[in-house]
Amino acid sequence: MAPKRLVSFLAVAAALATTCHGWGGGAGDVVSSSAAALSFVDRLRQMMIPAAVGDGDYCDSWRVGVEANNVRGWTATPRKCDNYVENYMRGHHYRRDSKVVVDEAAAYAEAAVLSGDPAADANATWVFDVDETALSHVKFYKNHGFGYHRTDEPAFMEWLIAGRASALPNTVTLYKKLLLLGVKIVFLSDRPDTPELRNATATNLIKEGFDCWDELILRSENSTATGSVVEYKSGERKKLEEEKGMVIIGNIGDQWSDLLGSPEGRRTFKLPNPAYYIDNYKRAGAAVAITASSSSSSS
Ligand SMILES: *[C@@H]1O[C@H](CO)[C@@H](O)[C@H](O)[C@H]1NC(C)=O
Ligand SMILES: *[C@@H]1O[C@H](CO)[C@@H](O)[C@H](O)[C@H]1NC(C)=O
Ligand SMILES: *[C@@H]1O[C@H](CO)[C@@H](O)[C@H](O)[C@H]1NC(C)=O
């Protein structure tokens, strides 16, 4: 890297640091380690319950179908994959799969920034989804089922407001790397934009180590009333590019609805999530809509 570029990265990084929403610090803050290691119980589960038990082979294939966007529009995981999904999410497999995605993303980002593409230089931007991308709700699902059991909407909302979700450890690694590269950070979520939830979302992100961003976009009532998740998210990305001059070099999410719709971003990265599917629902809180519809269909 030419010294001039290095200087400009440092300048950008310094400029960014001033926009940090830190609790007494910048990007170098210690990351909460709540998600960093498997709990004792989960380590025990991994030893006692092999990944493929019973219908494990089928569920393995079903999960690949989901991740490749071949299996769509499901409202609940297949009943026989209930244990499989729980085991997957609580154990090493989910972390390992996520790490492959994030390692690819980090290598790509580094190459993209260092290639010196002038269009991407100062305005290079990365879009992160929030739920099951930056923050994990595995702790919530431990008490409310992993995709099969009924999940009530108020309980999930309460959980979000409480702001106790843990960082997905691999995503924090990618995030820190992007900050060092001087890439702008945007969090784009389908969470409804209420003052309470905005505060809870920001507080939770900061607490888990995501303490700097250029934009935290939640879904306003207006965009909730019309349009699908894909329309909402791609519309917001379009505004970032057209109104703010950002160049979205990367976009990462756990749902296909995070990644589809122009402009998608120069590259997209799909994190695993076999626990729920967010479709082109007509309103915000689609995870909530799904759980509500799956509970009504199972009652
Ligand atoms: C959340 O609200 C509290 C109380 O009003 C305030 O002190 C805090 O700074 C807010 N946090 C964020 C991240 O906006
Ligand atoms: C929502 O839409 C209405 C009608 O178009 C408009 O008056 C209002 O300002 C909008 N609110 C926001 C938050 O954009
Ligand atoms: C970054 O965006 C701003 C605002 O649109 C624009 O003026 C500037 O030329 C852009 N920088 C680069 C390097 O493209």
Short mmCIF file of C-alpha atoms and ligand atoms in Angstrom, two decimals:
data_model
loop_
_atom_site.label_atom_id
_atom_site.label_comp_id
_atom_site.label_asym_id
_atom_site.label_seq_id
_atom_site.Cartn_x
_atom_site.Cartn_y
_atom_site.Cartn_z
CA MET A 1 0.00 0.00 0.00
CA ALA A 2 1.34 3.42 -0.95
CA PRO A 3 2.11 5.68 2.00
CA LYS A 4 -0.39 8.22 0.71
CA ARG A 5 -3.19 5.68 0.90
CA LEU A 6 -2.10 4.62 4.33
CA VAL A 7 -2.27 8.23 5.47
CA SER A 8 -5.71 8.63 3.98
CA PHE A 9 -6.90 5.46 5.75
CA LEU A 10 -5.59 6.74 9.03
CA ALA A 11 -7.25 10.10 8.42
CA VAL A 12 -10.53 8.40 7.66
CA ALA A 13 -10.17 6.12 10.66
CA ALA A 14 -9.49 9.14 12.87
CA ALA A 15 -12.48 10.99 11.44
CA LEU A 16 -14.63 7.94 12.06
CA ALA A 17 -13.39 7.59 15.59
CA THR A 18 -14.92 10.96 16.41
CA THR A 19 -18.33 9.63 15.41
CA CYS A 20 -18.06 6.66 17.76
CA HIS A 21 -20.87 6.16 20.19
CA GLY A 22 -18.44 4.75 22.68
CA TRP A 23 -18.88 4.05 26.30
CA GLY A 24 -15.61 5.74 27.03
CA GLY A 25 -13.73 4.50 24.02
CA GLY A 26 -13.42 3.73 20.37
CA ALA A 27 -13.14 0.72 18.17
CA GLY A 28 -10.52 -0.84 20.39
CA ASP A 29 -12.90 -1.34 23.29
CA VAL A 30 -13.03 -4.69 24.91
CA VAL A 31 -15.79 -6.75 23.38
CA SER A 32 -18.22 -8.29 25.76
CA SER A 33 -17.35 -11.94 25.89
CA SER A 34 -20.87 -13.16 26.59
CA ALA A 35 -21.07 -14.82 23.19
CA ALA A 36 -17.43 -15.64 22.76
CA ALA A 37 -17.44 -19.08 24.29
CA LEU A 38 -19.96 -21.89 24.45
CA SER A 39 -21.52 -22.26 27.86
CA PHE A 40 -20.68 -25.32 29.91
CA VAL A 41 -24.12 -26.78 29.23
CA ASP A 42 -23.75 -26.22 25.49
CA ARG A 43 -20.32 -27.81 25.43
CA LEU A 44 -21.82 -30.79 27.21
CA ARG A 45 -24.67 -30.92 24.67
CA GLN A 46 -22.14 -31.00 21.85
CA MET A 47 -20.39 -33.98 23.40
CA MET A 48 -23.56 -35.88 24.24
CA ILE A 49 -25.65 -35.24 21.14
CA PRO A 50 -24.00 -35.80 17.77
CA ALA A 51 -25.16 -33.33 15.10
CA ALA A 52 -26.94 -35.97 13.05
CA VAL A 53 -29.30 -37.89 15.27
CA GLY A 54 -32.49 -39.45 13.98
CA ASP A 55 -33.56 -37.21 11.14
CA GLY A 56 -30.25 -35.37 11.22
CA ASP A 57 -29.36 -36.31 7.65
CA TYR A 58 -32.66 -34.98 6.37
CA CYS A 59 -32.34 -31.84 8.50
CA ASP A 60 -28.79 -31.25 7.28
CA SER A 61 -30.09 -31.25 3.71
CA TRP A 62 -33.06 -29.11 4.62
CA ARG A 63 -30.72 -26.56 6.19
CA VAL A 64 -28.57 -26.40 3.05
CA GLY A 65 -31.77 -25.88 1.04
CA VAL A 66 -32.67 -22.98 3.32
CA GLU A 67 -29.25 -21.35 3.15
CA ALA A 68 -29.15 -21.59 -0.64
CA ASN A 69 -32.59 -19.92 -0.86
CA ASN A 70 -34.13 -23.01 -2.43
CA VAL A 71 -36.47 -23.61 0.48
CA ARG A 72 -38.50 -20.42 0.83
CA GLY A 73 -41.50 -19.00 2.60
CA TRP A 74 -41.45 -21.43 5.53
CA THR A 75 -43.03 -20.26 8.74
CA ALA A 76 -41.58 -22.89 11.07
CA THR A 77 -38.78 -25.42 10.91
CA PRO A 78 -39.99 -28.95 10.11
CA ARG A 79 -41.16 -30.54 13.32
CA LYS A 80 -38.64 -33.36 13.08
CA CYS A 81 -35.78 -30.83 12.82
CA ASP A 82 -36.63 -29.10 16.06
CA ASN A 83 -33.79 -30.68 18.03
CA TYR A 84 -31.44 -30.49 15.11
CA VAL A 85 -31.86 -26.72 14.75
CA GLU A 86 -31.45 -26.17 18.48
CA ASN A 87 -28.29 -28.25 18.51
CA TYR A 88 -26.96 -26.47 15.48
CA MET A 89 -27.60 -22.98 16.84
CA ARG A 90 -26.29 -23.67 20.32
CA GLY A 91 -23.19 -25.49 19.24
CA HIS A 92 -19.97 -25.25 17.29
CA HIS A 93 -21.52 -25.87 13.88
CA TYR A 94 -23.28 -22.50 13.68
CA ARG A 95 -20.15 -20.67 14.80
CA ARG A 96 -18.00 -22.59 12.34
CA ASP A 97 -20.35 -21.90 9.43
CA SER A 98 -20.50 -18.22 10.39
CA LYS A 99 -16.73 -18.02 10.59
CA VAL A 100 -16.33 -19.26 7.02
CA VAL A 101 -18.65 -16.49 5.81
CA VAL A 102 -16.98 -13.80 7.86
CA ASP A 103 -13.44 -14.85 6.93
CA GLU A 104 -14.40 -14.60 3.25
CA ALA A 105 -15.97 -11.19 3.85
CA ALA A 106 -12.91 -9.87 5.68
CA ALA A 107 -10.52 -11.07 2.97
CA TYR A 108 -12.74 -9.56 0.29
CA ALA A 109 -13.01 -6.22 2.13
CA GLU A 110 -9.28 -5.97 2.56
CA ALA A 111 -8.65 -6.70 -1.11
CA ALA A 112 -11.40 -4.30 -2.20
CA VAL A 113 -10.11 -1.42 -0.12
CA LEU A 114 -6.44 -2.01 -0.86
CA SER A 115 -7.09 -2.29 -4.59
CA GLY A 116 -7.45 1.49 -4.54
CA ASP A 117 -10.65 1.67 -6.56
CA PRO A 118 -11.22 5.44 -6.41
CA ALA A 119 -14.99 5.09 -6.36
CA ALA A 120 -14.81 2.98 -3.23
CA ASP A 121 -12.11 4.96 -1.47
CA ALA A 122 -13.48 7.43 1.05
CA ASN A 123 -17.07 6.36 0.58
CA ALA A 124 -16.60 2.62 0.89
CA THR A 125 -19.47 1.38 3.04
CA TRP A 126 -20.51 -1.90 4.58
CA VAL A 127 -24.12 -2.70 5.42
CA PHE A 128 -24.86 -4.97 8.37
CA ASP A 129 -28.22 -6.41 9.27
CA VAL A 130 -28.76 -6.45 13.05
CA ASP A 131 -30.71 -9.51 14.24
CA GLU A 132 -28.84 -12.83 13.87
CA THR A 133 -26.13 -10.88 12.03
CA ALA A 134 -24.64 -8.47 14.57
CA LEU A 135 -26.70 -9.56 17.57
CA SER A 136 -27.72 -13.11 18.40
CA HIS A 137 -31.03 -14.10 19.98
CA VAL A 138 -29.96 -17.63 20.80
CA LYS A 139 -30.38 -16.78 24.50
CA PHE A 140 -34.02 -15.87 23.82
CA TYR A 141 -34.66 -18.99 21.75
CA LYS A 142 -33.24 -21.17 24.50
CA ASN A 143 -36.43 -20.34 26.39
CA HIS A 144 -38.79 -19.98 23.45
CA GLY A 145 -37.85 -22.76 21.05
CA PHE A 146 -35.64 -22.73 17.99
CA GLY A 147 -38.00 -22.14 15.13
CA TYR A 148 -40.66 -24.66 16.03
CA HIS A 149 -42.16 -23.73 19.37
CA ARG A 150 -44.64 -20.93 19.59
CA THR A 151 -43.04 -17.59 20.23
CA ASP A 152 -45.21 -14.78 21.35
CA GLU A 153 -44.72 -11.35 19.92
CA PRO A 154 -44.78 -9.40 23.21
CA ALA A 155 -42.08 -11.62 24.73
CA PHE A 156 -39.77 -11.06 21.78
CA MET A 157 -40.41 -7.30 21.85
CA GLU A 158 -39.66 -7.27 25.58
CA TRP A 159 -36.45 -9.14 24.91
CA LEU A 160 -35.39 -6.61 22.26
CA ILE A 161 -36.19 -3.68 24.56
CA ALA A 162 -34.19 -5.29 27.36
CA GLY A 163 -31.17 -5.13 25.02
CA ARG A 164 -29.48 -8.24 26.32
CA ALA A 165 -28.62 -9.91 23.02
CA SER A 166 -25.02 -11.05 22.59
CA ALA A 167 -22.75 -10.22 19.70
CA LEU A 168 -22.15 -12.89 17.12
CA PRO A 169 -18.44 -13.22 17.82
CA ASN A 170 -17.34 -13.60 14.21
CA THR A 171 -19.31 -10.57 13.11
CA VAL A 172 -17.50 -8.41 15.66
CA THR A 173 -14.21 -9.53 14.14
CA LEU A 174 -15.35 -8.44 10.67
CA TYR A 175 -16.71 -5.18 12.03
CA LYS A 176 -13.44 -4.27 13.77
CA LYS A 177 -11.50 -5.08 10.64
CA LEU A 178 -13.72 -2.82 8.52
CA LEU A 179 -13.25 0.05 10.98
CA LEU A 180 -9.50 -0.36 10.71
CA LEU A 181 -9.78 -0.30 6.93
CA GLY A 182 -11.69 2.99 7.18
CA VAL A 183 -14.90 1.54 5.77
CA LYS A 184 -18.14 3.29 6.75
CA ILE A 185 -20.58 1.24 8.75
CA VAL A 186 -24.34 1.14 8.32
CA PHE A 187 -26.71 -0.98 10.40
CA LEU A 188 -29.92 -1.58 8.48
CA SER A 189 -32.65 -3.35 10.40
CA ASP A 190 -36.29 -4.24 10.01
CA ARG A 191 -36.88 -3.43 13.68
CA PRO A 192 -39.65 -0.83 14.02
CA ASP A 193 -38.30 2.66 14.55
CA THR A 194 -39.77 3.63 17.90
CA PRO A 195 -37.73 5.83 20.29
CA GLU A 196 -37.61 3.03 22.86
CA LEU A 197 -36.46 0.39 20.41
CA ARG A 198 -33.96 2.71 18.76
CA ASN A 199 -32.39 3.41 22.13
CA ALA A 200 -32.39 -0.27 23.07
CA THR A 201 -30.87 -1.25 19.73
CA ALA A 202 -28.12 1.38 19.95
CA THR A 203 -27.39 0.52 23.57
CA ASN A 204 -27.22 -3.20 22.85
CA LEU A 205 -24.95 -2.72 19.84
CA ILE A 206 -22.56 -0.48 21.78
CA LYS A 207 -22.48 -2.83 24.76
CA GLU A 208 -21.55 -5.73 22.48
CA GLY A 209 -18.66 -3.92 20.83
CA PHE A 210 -20.35 -2.35 17.78
CA ASP A 211 -19.67 1.14 19.05
CA CYS A 212 -19.21 3.18 15.85
CA TRP A 213 -21.49 3.65 12.89
CA ASP A 214 -22.41 6.19 10.28
CA GLU A 215 -26.07 5.20 10.12
CA LEU A 216 -28.41 3.11 12.21
CA ILE A 217 -31.50 2.67 10.06
CA LEU A 218 -34.65 1.20 11.57
CA ARG A 219 -37.96 0.84 9.82
CA SER A 220 -40.14 3.92 10.14
CA GLU A 221 -43.89 3.65 10.32
CA ASN A 222 -44.20 4.96 6.81
CA SER A 223 -42.04 2.31 5.22
CA THR A 224 -43.78 -0.22 7.44
CA ALA A 225 -47.14 0.59 5.96
CA THR A 226 -46.15 -0.21 2.42
CA GLY A 227 -43.62 -2.39 0.76
CA SER A 228 -41.89 -5.65 1.48
CA VAL A 229 -38.69 -6.16 3.47
CA VAL A 230 -36.77 -6.41 0.20
CA GLU A 231 -38.29 -3.15 -1.02
CA TYR A 232 -37.61 -1.40 2.28
CA LYS A 233 -34.00 -2.54 2.57
CA SER A 234 -33.06 -2.06 -1.07
CA GLY A 235 -34.77 1.35 -0.98
CA GLU A 236 -32.64 2.38 2.00
CA ARG A 237 -29.48 1.13 0.29
CA LYS A 238 -30.40 3.13 -2.77
CA LYS A 239 -30.74 6.27 -0.64
CA LEU A 240 -27.33 5.62 0.92
CA GLU A 241 -25.76 5.45 -2.52
CA GLU A 242 -27.69 8.21 -4.23
CA GLU A 243 -28.16 10.71 -1.41
CA LYS A 244 -25.07 10.10 0.73
CA GLY A 245 -22.58 9.14 -1.97
CA MET A 246 -21.78 5.87 -0.22
CA VAL A 247 -20.38 2.98 -2.22
CA ILE A 248 -21.70 -0.23 -0.71
CA ILE A 249 -18.82 -2.62 -1.15
CA GLY A 250 -20.33 -5.29 1.10
CA ASN A 251 -23.64 -6.31 2.59
CA ILE A 252 -24.05 -9.03 5.18
CA GLY A 253 -27.20 -10.56 6.64
CA ASP A 254 -28.75 -13.83 7.78
CA GLN A 255 -31.85 -13.48 5.56
CA TRP A 256 -32.10 -13.42 1.80
CA SER A 257 -34.37 -10.40 2.21
CA ASP A 258 -31.28 -8.56 3.55
CA LEU A 259 -29.38 -9.26 0.36
CA LEU A 260 -31.81 -9.17 -2.55
CA GLY A 261 -33.01 -6.08 -4.41
CA SER A 262 -30.93 -3.52 -6.26
CA PRO A 263 -28.57 -2.08 -5.18
CA GLU A 264 -27.49 -5.21 -3.32
CA GLY A 265 -23.95 -4.04 -2.69
CA ARG A 266 -20.93 -5.12 -4.69
CA ARG A 267 -20.78 -8.37 -2.76
CA THR A 268 -23.26 -9.99 -0.43
CA PHE A 269 -22.58 -12.44 2.39
CA LYS A 270 -25.24 -14.78 3.77
CA LEU A 271 -24.85 -15.83 7.38
CA PRO A 272 -26.57 -19.05 8.43
CA ASN A 273 -29.95 -19.07 10.12
CA PRO A 274 -32.12 -22.18 10.02
CA ALA A 275 -34.34 -20.95 12.88
CA TYR A 276 -36.56 -18.51 11.02
CA TYR A 277 -37.30 -17.12 7.59
CA ILE A 278 -38.26 -13.53 6.84
CA ASP A 279 -40.30 -13.31 3.70
CA ASN A 280 -41.60 -10.34 1.77
CA TYR A 281 -43.96 -9.55 4.58
CA LYS A 282 -45.94 -6.38 4.22
CA ARG A 283 -45.06 -5.04 7.61
CA ALA A 284 -42.08 -4.60 9.88
CA GLY A 285 -41.08 -7.00 12.62
CA ALA A 286 -41.32 -9.79 10.10
CA ALA A 287 -39.77 -12.28 12.49
CA VAL A 288 -42.61 -11.40 14.77
CA ALA A 289 -45.13 -11.77 11.96
CA ILE A 290 -43.73 -15.20 11.21
CA THR A 291 -43.84 -16.43 14.75
CA ALA A 292 -47.35 -15.08 15.10
CA SER A 293 -48.48 -16.86 11.95
CA SER A 294 -46.75 -20.09 12.88
CA SER A 295 -48.33 -20.05 16.30
CA SER A 296 -51.78 -19.42 14.87
CA SER A 297 -51.31 -22.26 12.40
CA SER A 298 -50.24 -24.65 15.14
CA SER A 299 -53.03 -23.75 17.54
C1 LIG B 1 -30.81 5.66 25.89
O1 LIG B 1 -31.62 6.42 26.77
C2 LIG B 1 -30.97 6.79 27.97
C3 LIG B 1 -32.02 7.46 28.87
O2 LIG B 1 -32.68 8.46 28.17
C4 LIG B 1 -29.81 7.72 27.64
O3 LIG B 1 -29.13 8.08 28.82
C5 LIG B 1 -28.85 6.97 26.73
O4 LIG B 1 -27.79 7.81 26.33
C6 LIG B 1 -29.57 6.45 25.50
N1 LIG B 1 -28.62 5.60 24.79
C7 LIG B 1 -28.39 5.68 23.48
C8 LIG B 1 -27.37 4.78 22.94
O5 LIG B 1 -29.00 6.46 22.76
C1 LIG B 2 -45.16 9.66 6.69
O1 LIG B 2 -46.00 9.94 5.57
C2 LIG B 2 -46.87 11.05 5.77
C3 LIG B 2 -47.78 11.14 4.56
O2 LIG B 2 -47.06 10.99 3.37
C4 LIG B 2 -46.02 12.30 5.99
O3 LIG B 2 -46.84 13.41 6.21
C5 LIG B 2 -45.11 12.10 7.21
O4 LIG B 2 -44.26 13.20 7.37
C6 LIG B 2 -44.27 10.84 7.04
N1 LIG B 2 -43.55 10.58 8.26
C7 LIG B 2 -42.24 10.28 8.27
C8 LIG B 2 -41.66 9.98 9.61
O5 LIG B 2 -41.57 10.25 7.25
C1 LIG B 3 -17.68 10.53 -1.78
O1 LIG B 3 -19.00 11.06 -1.78
C2 LIG B 3 -19.05 12.45 -1.80
C3 LIG B 3 -20.49 12.87 -1.62
O2 LIG B 3 -21.29 12.30 -2.63
C4 LIG B 3 -18.43 12.95 -3.10
O3 LIG B 3 -18.44 14.35 -3.13
C5 LIG B 3 -17.00 12.44 -3.19
O4 LIG B 3 -16.45 12.78 -4.44
C6 LIG B 3 -16.94 10.95 -3.03
N1 LIG B 3 -15.57 10.51 -2.95
C7 LIG B 3 -15.05 9.62 -3.77
C8 LIG B 3 -13.63 9.27 -3.53
O5 LIG B 3 -15.70 9.10 -4.65
#
